[in-house]
mmCIF file of C-alpha atoms in Angstrom:
data_model
loop_
_atom_site.group_PDB
_atom_site.id
_atom_site.type_symbol
_atom_site.label_atom_id
_atom_site.label_comp_id
_atom_site.label_asym_id
_atom_site.label_seq_id
_atom_site.Cartn_x
_atom_site.Cartn_y
_atom_site.Cartn_z
ATOM 1 C CA MET U 8 -28.819 -37.169 60.341
ATOM 2 C CA SER U 9 -29.297 -33.386 60.447
ATOM 3 C CA GLN U 10 -30.700 -32.071 63.699
ATOM 4 C CA PRO U 11 -33.522 -29.470 63.732
ATOM 5 C CA VAL U 12 -32.450 -25.954 64.643
ATOM 6 C CA ASP U 13 -34.377 -23.423 66.698
ATOM 7 C CA ILE U 14 -35.037 -20.459 64.418
ATOM 8 C CA PRO U 15 -36.451 -17.154 65.724
ATOM 9 C CA THR U 16 -39.294 -15.364 63.997
ATOM 10 C CA GLU U 17 -37.529 -11.954 64.049
ATOM 11 C CA GLN U 18 -33.962 -10.825 63.452
ATOM 12 C CA TRP U 19 -31.771 -7.727 63.314
ATOM 13 C CA ALA U 20 -30.937 -6.304 59.885
ATOM 14 C CA GLN U 21 -29.589 -3.198 58.171
ATOM 15 C CA VAL U 22 -32.347 -1.995 55.847
ATOM 16 C CA TYR U 23 -32.119 0.634 53.081
ATOM 17 C CA GLU U 24 -35.555 2.219 53.243
ATOM 18 C CA LYS U 25 -34.568 5.236 51.162
ATOM 19 C CA ASP U 26 -31.508 6.192 49.148
ATOM 20 C CA GLY U 27 -28.444 6.951 51.253
ATOM 21 C CA VAL U 28 -29.931 5.824 54.576
ATOM 22 C CA SER U 29 -29.432 2.459 56.304
ATOM 23 C CA THR U 30 -31.521 1.649 59.381
ATOM 24 C CA LEU U 31 -30.827 -1.036 61.973
ATOM 25 C CA LYS U 32 -34.180 -2.638 62.736
ATOM 26 C CA LYS U 33 -35.928 -5.904 63.450
ATOM 27 C CA ILE U 34 -37.540 -7.695 60.505
ATOM 28 C CA PRO U 35 -39.141 -11.138 60.039
ATOM 29 C CA VAL U 36 -36.884 -14.127 59.398
ATOM 30 C CA PRO U 37 -37.552 -15.208 55.767
ATOM 31 C CA GLU U 38 -38.695 -18.682 54.725
ATOM 32 C CA PRO U 39 -36.619 -20.564 52.132
ATOM 33 C CA GLY U 40 -38.248 -21.654 48.868
ATOM 34 C CA HIS U 41 -38.134 -25.191 47.478
ATOM 35 C CA ASP U 42 -34.654 -24.713 45.937
ATOM 36 C CA GLN U 43 -33.307 -22.414 48.651
ATOM 37 C CA VAL U 44 -31.711 -22.635 52.072
ATOM 38 C CA LEU U 45 -31.886 -20.399 55.120
ATOM 39 C CA VAL U 46 -28.409 -19.408 56.277
ATOM 40 C CA ASN U 47 -27.667 -18.115 59.763
ATOM 41 C CA ILE U 48 -25.203 -15.401 58.729
ATOM 42 C CA LYS U 49 -22.367 -15.212 61.248
ATOM 43 C CA TYR U 50 -20.234 -12.644 59.417
ATOM 44 C CA SER U 51 -20.641 -10.398 56.402
ATOM 45 C CA GLY U 52 -17.989 -8.365 54.625
ATOM 46 C CA VAL U 53 -18.776 -4.823 53.505
ATOM 47 C CA CYS U 54 -17.989 -3.989 49.888
ATOM 48 C CA HIS U 55 -17.843 -0.702 47.976
ATOM 49 C CA THR U 56 -20.716 -2.106 45.938
ATOM 50 C CA ASP U 57 -22.803 -1.928 49.114
ATOM 51 C CA LEU U 58 -22.230 1.823 49.189
ATOM 52 C CA HIS U 59 -23.302 2.076 45.542
ATOM 53 C CA ALA U 60 -26.413 0.042 46.393
ATOM 54 C CA LEU U 61 -27.154 2.291 49.383
ATOM 55 C CA ASN U 62 -26.933 5.390 47.194
ATOM 56 C CA ASN U 63 -28.781 3.723 44.308
ATOM 57 C CA ASP U 64 -26.316 5.323 41.905
ATOM 58 C CA TRP U 65 -26.014 2.565 39.279
ATOM 59 C CA PRO U 66 -28.209 2.300 36.156
ATOM 60 C CA LEU U 67 -29.581 -0.997 37.465
ATOM 61 C CA PRO U 68 -33.000 -1.291 39.151
ATOM 62 C CA ARG U 69 -32.625 -1.861 42.902
ATOM 63 C CA LYS U 70 -35.108 -3.362 45.320
ATOM 64 C CA THR U 71 -36.525 -0.961 47.943
ATOM 65 C CA PRO U 72 -36.659 -1.476 50.857
ATOM 66 C CA LEU U 73 -33.510 -3.554 50.687
ATOM 67 C CA VAL U 74 -31.301 -5.519 53.066
ATOM 68 C CA GLY U 75 -27.799 -4.941 51.679
ATOM 69 C CA GLY U 76 -24.750 -7.172 51.699
ATOM 70 C CA HIS U 77 -23.317 -9.961 49.542
ATOM 71 C CA GLU U 78 -20.265 -11.320 51.390
ATOM 72 C CA GLY U 79 -21.979 -13.604 53.877
ATOM 73 C CA ALA U 80 -20.556 -16.606 55.694
ATOM 74 C CA GLY U 81 -22.652 -18.737 57.971
ATOM 75 C CA VAL U 82 -24.386 -22.029 58.712
ATOM 76 C CA VAL U 83 -27.364 -23.664 56.999
ATOM 77 C CA VAL U 84 -30.282 -23.934 59.427
ATOM 78 C CA LYS U 85 -33.144 -24.856 57.092
ATOM 79 C CA LYS U 86 -33.532 -26.047 53.511
ATOM 80 C CA GLY U 87 -36.215 -26.342 50.860
ATOM 81 C CA SER U 88 -37.807 -29.598 49.760
ATOM 82 C CA LEU U 89 -35.744 -29.931 46.554
ATOM 83 C CA VAL U 90 -32.337 -29.202 48.113
ATOM 84 C CA THR U 91 -30.173 -32.330 48.224
ATOM 85 C CA ASN U 92 -26.620 -30.971 47.943
ATOM 86 C CA VAL U 93 -26.539 -29.146 51.292
ATOM 87 C CA GLU U 94 -27.202 -30.354 54.831
ATOM 88 C CA ILE U 95 -28.313 -28.573 57.989
ATOM 89 C CA GLY U 96 -25.172 -27.459 59.839
ATOM 90 C CA ASP U 97 -23.018 -27.032 56.708
ATOM 91 C CA LYS U 98 -20.807 -23.954 56.569
ATOM 92 C CA VAL U 99 -21.545 -21.960 53.421
ATOM 93 C CA GLY U 100 -21.057 -18.599 51.757
ATOM 94 C CA VAL U 101 -23.610 -16.275 50.158
ATOM 95 C CA LYS U 102 -22.309 -14.317 47.153
ATOM 96 C CA TRP U 103 -23.399 -11.393 44.975
ATOM 97 C CA LEU U 104 -24.774 -13.858 42.424
ATOM 98 C CA MET U 105 -27.644 -15.348 44.424
ATOM 99 C CA ALA U 106 -29.500 -17.220 41.663
ATOM 100 C CA THR U 107 -29.601 -17.705 37.883
ATOM 101 C CA CYS U 108 -31.933 -19.446 35.432
ATOM 102 C CA PHE U 109 -29.509 -22.279 34.439
ATOM 103 C CA HIS U 110 -31.058 -22.589 30.979
ATOM 104 C CA CYS U 111 -30.013 -19.457 29.037
ATOM 105 C CA THR U 112 -27.057 -19.532 26.631
ATOM 106 C CA PHE U 113 -24.789 -17.906 29.236
ATOM 107 C CA CYS U 114 -25.662 -20.306 32.055
ATOM 108 C CA GLN U 115 -25.122 -23.256 29.700
ATOM 109 C CA GLN U 116 -21.585 -22.005 29.015
ATOM 110 C CA ALA U 117 -20.695 -21.493 32.710
ATOM 111 C CA GLN U 118 -21.087 -17.721 32.337
ATOM 112 C CA GLU U 119 -23.786 -17.464 34.994
ATOM 113 C CA SER U 120 -22.865 -13.881 35.870
ATOM 114 C CA LEU U 121 -24.212 -12.806 32.463
ATOM 115 C CA CYS U 122 -27.604 -14.485 32.973
ATOM 116 C CA PRO U 123 -30.354 -11.974 32.053
ATOM 117 C CA SER U 124 -32.456 -13.326 34.929
ATOM 118 C CA ALA U 125 -29.722 -13.217 37.567
ATOM 119 C CA GLN U 126 -30.789 -12.376 41.104
ATOM 120 C CA LEU U 127 -28.274 -10.328 43.093
ATOM 121 C CA SER U 128 -27.742 -10.472 46.850
ATOM 122 C CA GLY U 129 -28.057 -7.083 48.476
ATOM 123 C CA TYR U 130 -29.347 -5.440 45.310
ATOM 124 C CA THR U 131 -32.296 -7.126 43.575
ATOM 125 C CA ASN U 132 -32.791 -9.456 46.549
ATOM 126 C CA ASP U 133 -32.277 -9.018 50.280
ATOM 127 C CA GLY U 134 -28.693 -9.799 51.162
ATOM 128 C CA THR U 135 -26.389 -10.642 54.028
ATOM 129 C CA PHE U 136 -26.702 -7.622 56.339
ATOM 130 C CA GLN U 137 -29.161 -9.672 58.364
ATOM 131 C CA GLN U 138 -28.839 -12.554 60.777
ATOM 132 C CA TYR U 139 -30.800 -15.005 58.610
ATOM 133 C CA CYS U 140 -30.649 -14.925 54.816
ATOM 134 C CA VAL U 141 -32.252 -17.070 52.113
ATOM 135 C CA ALA U 142 -30.090 -18.125 49.173
ATOM 136 C CA ASN U 143 -30.293 -20.441 46.180
ATOM 137 C CA ALA U 144 -28.621 -23.714 47.188
ATOM 138 C CA ALA U 145 -26.916 -24.236 43.821
ATOM 139 C CA HIS U 146 -25.012 -20.953 44.061
ATOM 140 C CA LEU U 147 -23.728 -21.315 47.618
ATOM 141 C CA ALA U 148 -20.005 -21.449 48.268
ATOM 142 C CA ARG U 149 -19.127 -24.577 50.241
ATOM 143 C CA PHE U 150 -16.659 -24.563 53.149
ATOM 144 C CA PRO U 151 -15.014 -27.362 55.142
ATOM 145 C CA PRO U 152 -16.106 -27.643 58.803
ATOM 146 C CA HIS U 153 -12.906 -26.030 60.155
ATOM 147 C CA THR U 154 -13.263 -22.851 58.051
ATOM 148 C CA ASP U 155 -12.847 -19.480 59.776
ATOM 149 C CA LEU U 156 -16.094 -17.764 58.764
ATOM 150 C CA ALA U 157 -14.912 -14.223 59.542
ATOM 151 C CA GLY U 158 -11.811 -14.722 57.425
ATOM 152 C CA VAL U 159 -13.556 -16.332 54.467
ATOM 153 C CA ALA U 160 -16.413 -13.798 54.233
ATOM 154 C CA PRO U 161 -14.414 -11.294 52.093
ATOM 155 C CA ILE U 162 -13.568 -14.070 49.624
ATOM 156 C CA MET U 163 -17.256 -14.200 48.653
ATOM 157 C CA CYS U 164 -16.946 -10.977 46.670
ATOM 158 C CA ALA U 165 -13.579 -9.260 47.014
ATOM 159 C CA GLY U 166 -11.605 -12.475 46.654
ATOM 160 C CA LEU U 167 -13.742 -14.066 43.961
ATOM 161 C CA THR U 168 -13.990 -10.895 41.889
ATOM 162 C CA VAL U 169 -10.286 -10.103 41.838
ATOM 163 C CA TYR U 170 -9.324 -13.759 41.320
ATOM 164 C CA LYS U 171 -11.610 -13.875 38.274
ATOM 165 C CA GLY U 172 -10.068 -10.628 37.019
ATOM 166 C CA LEU U 173 -6.564 -12.075 37.284
ATOM 167 C CA LYS U 174 -7.675 -15.089 35.254
ATOM 168 C CA GLU U 175 -9.193 -12.756 32.653
ATOM 169 C CA SER U 176 -5.895 -10.853 32.409
ATOM 170 C CA GLU U 177 -4.290 -13.992 30.952
ATOM 171 C CA THR U 178 -1.058 -13.222 32.797
ATOM 172 C CA ARG U 179 1.302 -16.116 33.438
ATOM 173 C CA PRO U 180 3.802 -16.903 36.220
ATOM 174 C CA GLY U 181 6.812 -14.589 36.069
ATOM 175 C CA GLN U 182 4.946 -11.790 34.318
ATOM 176 C CA TYR U 183 3.962 -8.400 35.742
ATOM 177 C CA VAL U 184 0.506 -7.292 36.794
ATOM 178 C CA ALA U 185 -0.389 -3.799 37.999
ATOM 179 C CA ILE U 186 -3.199 -3.615 40.543
ATOM 180 C CA VAL U 187 -4.775 -0.163 40.762
ATOM 181 C CA GLY U 188 -6.566 0.444 44.037
ATOM 182 C CA ALA U 189 -4.239 -2.099 45.615
ATOM 183 C CA GLY U 190 -4.726 -0.908 49.190
ATOM 184 C CA GLY U 191 -8.481 -1.465 49.291
ATOM 185 C CA GLY U 192 -10.558 -4.542 50.010
ATOM 186 C CA LEU U 193 -10.187 -6.146 46.588
ATOM 187 C CA GLY U 194 -6.632 -4.949 46.098
ATOM 188 C CA THR U 195 -5.156 -6.351 49.299
ATOM 189 C CA ILE U 196 -6.616 -9.749 48.464
ATOM 190 C CA GLY U 197 -5.681 -9.419 44.791
ATOM 191 C CA ILE U 198 -2.022 -8.901 45.670
ATOM 192 C CA GLN U 199 -2.042 -12.219 47.504
ATOM 193 C CA TYR U 200 -3.812 -14.128 44.716
ATOM 194 C CA ALA U 201 -1.405 -12.674 42.158
ATOM 195 C CA HIS U 202 1.602 -13.543 44.333
ATOM 196 C CA ALA U 203 0.277 -17.087 44.824
ATOM 197 C CA MET U 204 -0.164 -17.382 41.043
ATOM 198 C CA GLY U 205 3.506 -16.516 40.494
ATOM 199 C CA LEU U 206 3.022 -12.951 39.237
ATOM 200 C CA ASN U 207 5.143 -9.888 39.995
ATOM 201 C CA VAL U 208 2.815 -7.296 41.495
ATOM 202 C CA ILE U 209 3.000 -3.540 40.951
ATOM 203 C CA ALA U 210 0.645 -2.021 43.532
ATOM 204 C CA ILE U 211 -0.814 1.427 42.813
ATOM 205 C CA ASP U 212 -2.689 3.449 45.444
ATOM 206 C CA GLY U 213 -2.331 6.549 47.592
ATOM 207 C CA GLY U 214 -0.749 6.970 51.019
ATOM 208 C CA LYS U 215 2.201 5.623 52.990
ATOM 209 C CA GLU U 216 0.049 3.337 55.143
ATOM 210 C CA LYS U 217 -1.420 1.643 52.099
ATOM 211 C CA GLY U 218 2.035 1.312 50.595
ATOM 212 C CA GLU U 219 3.347 -0.480 53.655
ATOM 213 C CA ALA U 220 0.337 -2.807 53.668
ATOM 214 C CA CYS U 221 0.763 -3.660 49.982
ATOM 215 C CA LYS U 222 4.474 -4.447 50.326
ATOM 216 C CA LYS U 223 3.804 -6.601 53.387
ATOM 217 C CA LEU U 224 1.236 -8.623 51.411
ATOM 218 C CA GLY U 225 3.667 -9.412 48.598
ATOM 219 C CA ALA U 226 3.775 -6.491 46.147
ATOM 220 C CA GLU U 227 7.137 -6.122 44.435
ATOM 221 C CA THR U 228 6.661 -2.373 43.982
ATOM 222 C CA PHE U 229 4.322 0.279 45.367
ATOM 223 C CA ILE U 230 3.596 3.450 43.420
ATOM 224 C CA ASP U 231 1.851 6.283 45.244
ATOM 225 C CA PHE U 232 -0.271 8.068 42.652
ATOM 226 C CA ARG U 233 -0.427 11.108 44.923
ATOM 227 C CA GLU U 234 3.344 11.500 44.849
ATOM 228 C CA SER U 235 4.076 10.388 41.283
ATOM 229 C CA LYS U 236 4.930 13.131 38.787
ATOM 230 C CA ASP U 237 4.466 10.789 35.814
ATOM 231 C CA LEU U 238 2.450 7.700 36.675
ATOM 232 C CA VAL U 239 2.737 6.117 33.217
ATOM 233 C CA ALA U 240 6.541 6.366 33.266
ATOM 234 C CA ASP U 241 6.779 5.157 36.858
ATOM 235 C CA VAL U 242 4.693 2.047 36.172
ATOM 236 C CA ARG U 243 6.748 1.160 33.124
ATOM 237 C CA LYS U 244 9.992 1.617 35.078
ATOM 238 C CA ALA U 245 8.740 -0.850 37.672
ATOM 239 C CA THR U 246 9.115 -3.706 35.154
ATOM 240 C CA SER U 247 12.557 -5.206 34.535
ATOM 241 C CA ASP U 248 12.627 -4.317 30.823
ATOM 242 C CA GLY U 249 10.763 -1.005 31.119
ATOM 243 C CA LEU U 250 7.974 -2.128 28.772
ATOM 244 C CA GLY U 251 5.189 -2.093 31.338
ATOM 245 C CA PRO U 252 3.052 -4.768 32.989
ATOM 246 C CA HIS U 253 1.477 -7.605 31.026
ATOM 247 C CA GLY U 254 -1.819 -7.087 32.799
ATOM 248 C CA VAL U 255 -3.595 -4.265 34.623
ATOM 249 C CA ILE U 256 -6.386 -4.823 37.142
ATOM 250 C CA LEU U 257 -8.461 -1.670 37.643
ATOM 251 C CA LEU U 258 -10.211 -1.686 41.025
ATOM 252 C CA ALA U 259 -10.280 2.034 41.778
ATOM 253 C CA PRO U 260 -13.560 3.834 42.553
ATOM 254 C CA GLN U 261 -12.440 6.900 40.542
ATOM 255 C CA GLU U 262 -12.485 7.460 36.776
ATOM 256 C CA GLN U 263 -8.936 8.739 36.152
ATOM 257 C CA PRO U 264 -7.130 5.379 36.480
ATOM 258 C CA PHE U 265 -9.357 3.982 33.733
ATOM 259 C CA GLN U 266 -8.064 6.684 31.392
ATOM 260 C CA GLN U 267 -4.410 6.076 32.277
ATOM 261 C CA ALA U 268 -4.064 2.296 32.058
ATOM 262 C CA THR U 269 -3.642 1.862 28.312
ATOM 263 C CA GLY U 270 -0.746 4.309 28.496
ATOM 264 C CA TYR U 271 1.427 2.013 30.592
ATOM 265 C CA VAL U 272 0.201 -1.514 29.865
ATOM 266 C CA ARG U 273 2.693 -3.532 27.804
ATOM 267 C CA SER U 274 2.016 -3.970 24.091
ATOM 268 C CA HIS U 275 -0.269 -6.973 23.597
ATOM 269 C CA GLY U 276 -1.148 -6.635 27.261
ATOM 270 C CA THR U 277 -4.586 -6.758 28.856
ATOM 271 C CA VAL U 278 -6.413 -4.105 30.854
ATOM 272 C CA VAL U 279 -9.166 -5.579 33.041
ATOM 273 C CA CYS U 280 -11.870 -3.235 34.344
ATOM 274 C CA ILE U 281 -13.471 -4.323 37.620
ATOM 275 C CA GLY U 282 -14.153 -1.177 39.642
ATOM 276 C CA MET U 283 -17.304 0.694 38.619
ATOM 277 C CA PRO U 284 -17.086 4.402 39.507
ATOM 278 C CA ALA U 285 -20.542 5.937 39.257
ATOM 279 C CA GLY U 286 -21.033 7.666 35.903
ATOM 280 C CA ALA U 287 -17.464 6.964 34.752
ATOM 281 C CA ARG U 288 -16.458 6.415 31.124
ATOM 282 C CA LEU U 289 -13.546 4.563 29.600
ATOM 283 C CA SER U 290 -11.565 6.080 26.730
ATOM 284 C CA MET U 291 -8.359 5.190 24.901
ATOM 285 C CA PRO U 292 -6.480 6.356 21.809
ATOM 286 C CA VAL U 293 -7.587 4.164 18.895
ATOM 287 C CA PHE U 294 -4.267 4.336 16.987
ATOM 288 C CA ASP U 295 -2.168 3.320 20.003
ATOM 289 C CA THR U 296 -4.626 0.601 20.999
ATOM 290 C CA VAL U 297 -4.552 -0.929 17.517
ATOM 291 C CA ILE U 298 -0.835 -0.843 16.714
ATOM 292 C CA ARG U 299 0.128 -2.033 20.203
ATOM 293 C CA MET U 300 -2.604 -4.718 20.130
ATOM 294 C CA ILE U 301 -3.902 -3.767 23.577
ATOM 295 C CA LYS U 302 -6.839 -5.725 24.947
ATOM 296 C CA VAL U 303 -9.373 -4.005 27.211
ATOM 297 C CA LYS U 304 -12.093 -6.052 28.855
ATOM 298 C CA GLY U 305 -14.546 -5.994 31.710
ATOM 299 C CA SER U 306 -14.592 -8.670 34.375
ATOM 300 C CA TYR U 307 -17.591 -9.254 36.581
ATOM 301 C CA VAL U 308 -17.956 -11.863 39.325
ATOM 302 C CA GLY U 309 -16.805 -15.447 38.934
ATOM 303 C CA ASN U 310 -18.860 -18.546 38.255
ATOM 304 C CA ARG U 311 -19.279 -21.520 40.578
ATOM 305 C CA GLN U 312 -15.991 -23.109 39.510
ATOM 306 C CA ASP U 313 -14.142 -19.809 40.009
ATOM 307 C CA THR U 314 -15.694 -19.674 43.481
ATOM 308 C CA ALA U 315 -14.433 -23.143 44.377
ATOM 309 C CA GLU U 316 -10.939 -22.219 43.172
ATOM 310 C CA ALA U 317 -10.877 -18.915 45.039
ATOM 311 C CA VAL U 318 -12.009 -20.611 48.250
ATOM 312 C CA ASP U 319 -9.389 -23.343 47.795
ATOM 313 C CA PHE U 320 -6.574 -20.764 47.837
ATOM 314 C CA PHE U 321 -7.985 -19.500 51.148
ATOM 315 C CA ILE U 322 -8.429 -22.956 52.679
ATOM 316 C CA ARG U 323 -4.812 -23.829 51.811
ATOM 317 C CA GLY U 324 -3.651 -20.785 53.755
ATOM 318 C CA MET U 325 -2.414 -18.795 50.753
ATOM 319 C CA ILE U 326 -4.854 -15.899 51.189
ATOM 320 C CA HIS U 327 -5.236 -13.951 54.418
ATOM 321 C CA ALA U 328 -7.620 -11.099 53.736
ATOM 322 C CA PRO U 329 -6.710 -8.182 56.041
ATOM 323 C CA TYR U 330 -9.934 -7.399 57.859
ATOM 324 C CA LYS U 331 -11.332 -5.721 60.935
ATOM 325 C CA VAL U 332 -14.396 -7.111 62.715
ATOM 326 C CA VAL U 333 -17.062 -4.646 63.852
ATOM 327 C CA GLY U 334 -20.714 -4.979 64.815
ATOM 328 C CA LEU U 335 -23.725 -4.891 62.488
ATOM 329 C CA SER U 336 -24.716 -1.625 64.155
ATOM 330 C CA GLU U 337 -21.548 0.141 62.930
ATOM 331 C CA ILE U 338 -22.229 0.089 59.207
ATOM 332 C CA GLU U 339 -22.580 3.866 58.847
ATOM 333 C CA SER U 340 -19.044 4.440 60.145
ATOM 334 C CA ILE U 341 -17.793 1.897 57.584
ATOM 335 C CA PHE U 342 -19.528 3.747 54.758
ATOM 336 C CA ASP U 343 -18.034 7.028 56.013
ATOM 337 C CA ALA U 344 -14.550 5.488 55.884
ATOM 338 C CA MET U 345 -15.225 4.314 52.315
ATOM 339 C CA ARG U 346 -16.368 7.764 51.251
ATOM 340 C CA GLU U 347 -13.135 9.231 52.638
ATOM 341 C CA ASN U 348 -10.910 6.503 51.106
ATOM 342 C CA ARG U 349 -9.680 5.465 54.590
ATOM 343 C CA VAL U 350 -10.345 1.739 54.306
ATOM 344 C CA ILE U 351 -7.321 -0.555 54.248
ATOM 345 C CA GLY U 352 -8.338 -4.142 53.627
ATOM 346 C CA ARG U 353 -11.889 -5.136 54.525
ATOM 347 C CA TYR U 354 -14.445 -4.514 57.238
ATOM 348 C CA VAL U 355 -16.300 -7.637 58.349
ATOM 349 C CA MET U 356 -19.450 -7.325 60.448
ATOM 350 C CA ASP U 357 -20.237 -9.709 63.295
ATOM 351 C CA MET U 358 -23.981 -10.222 62.946
ATOM 352 C CA SER U 359 -24.410 -10.882 66.671
ATOM 353 C CA LYS U 360 -23.277 -7.359 67.660
#
């Protein structure tokens, strides 16, 4: 039988009280609703989306004031009256997709991320940059008791998002996939998922340090866009037949890669857009796109089944997200590193520091 847990009335949190400014302060511990749980967040990853949320630079209404964060891993300490699938003491994850309606046409087809009523952690709802977070029980990720919570936190967004994108690319074992932005948080995990799925990875990013990290994680080839004189030609040459990769995963926070990808993707290949540079647009030559039968699609976050699959790769030891643990108080230095494109892998915040 679950044992009661002592829960404080106040907690530390990073709060966005105005655009571009995050403040470490004490706030009340929230109370879970009838279909929610209260999770004692032990660790939370920091995503580029959190920087977009801080700056409020997406055309999507954001809650203010807001507790950011959507890569939380922790322990259930309280649950609502209707929650039967989770017990006190369970290890769980809190994702970007906090809650959905379950009755719209998208939810009925396991496309919960498209739910018009979706509630988003760290954007429309307070997220995981706090020591205690409420979350809808049905959308929690579930972890075995032995799970390393610091290590699994980045899987809640970075891992799940890039895993879903690889599935959307429709690439098969033995084929080539180019990952653009391969040295960042999503990219370093994406290389490992792609490698585990039997794909040949062409990693694209800038800088020697990122190149070394990508090769160490399983990339067949690294292409430094800063050094390349002809990126399209270089990517095509990286495939054994020179025809280009079967799939392209676009994770970069800049617009230019989105304009280049259809130039080097293989005919009948798939370009998957995941990164969302503020104000960016996607363009491609219509004639080339048609006669080469190129597919271009967006990929958002995964559903509950995608989450279970992504976590399973991690639990089986096939995914080791490169991460650095810092304290909750250090979030501004993390955002500075993101702005300067200095992040390799993922930052994970220890909520007790």
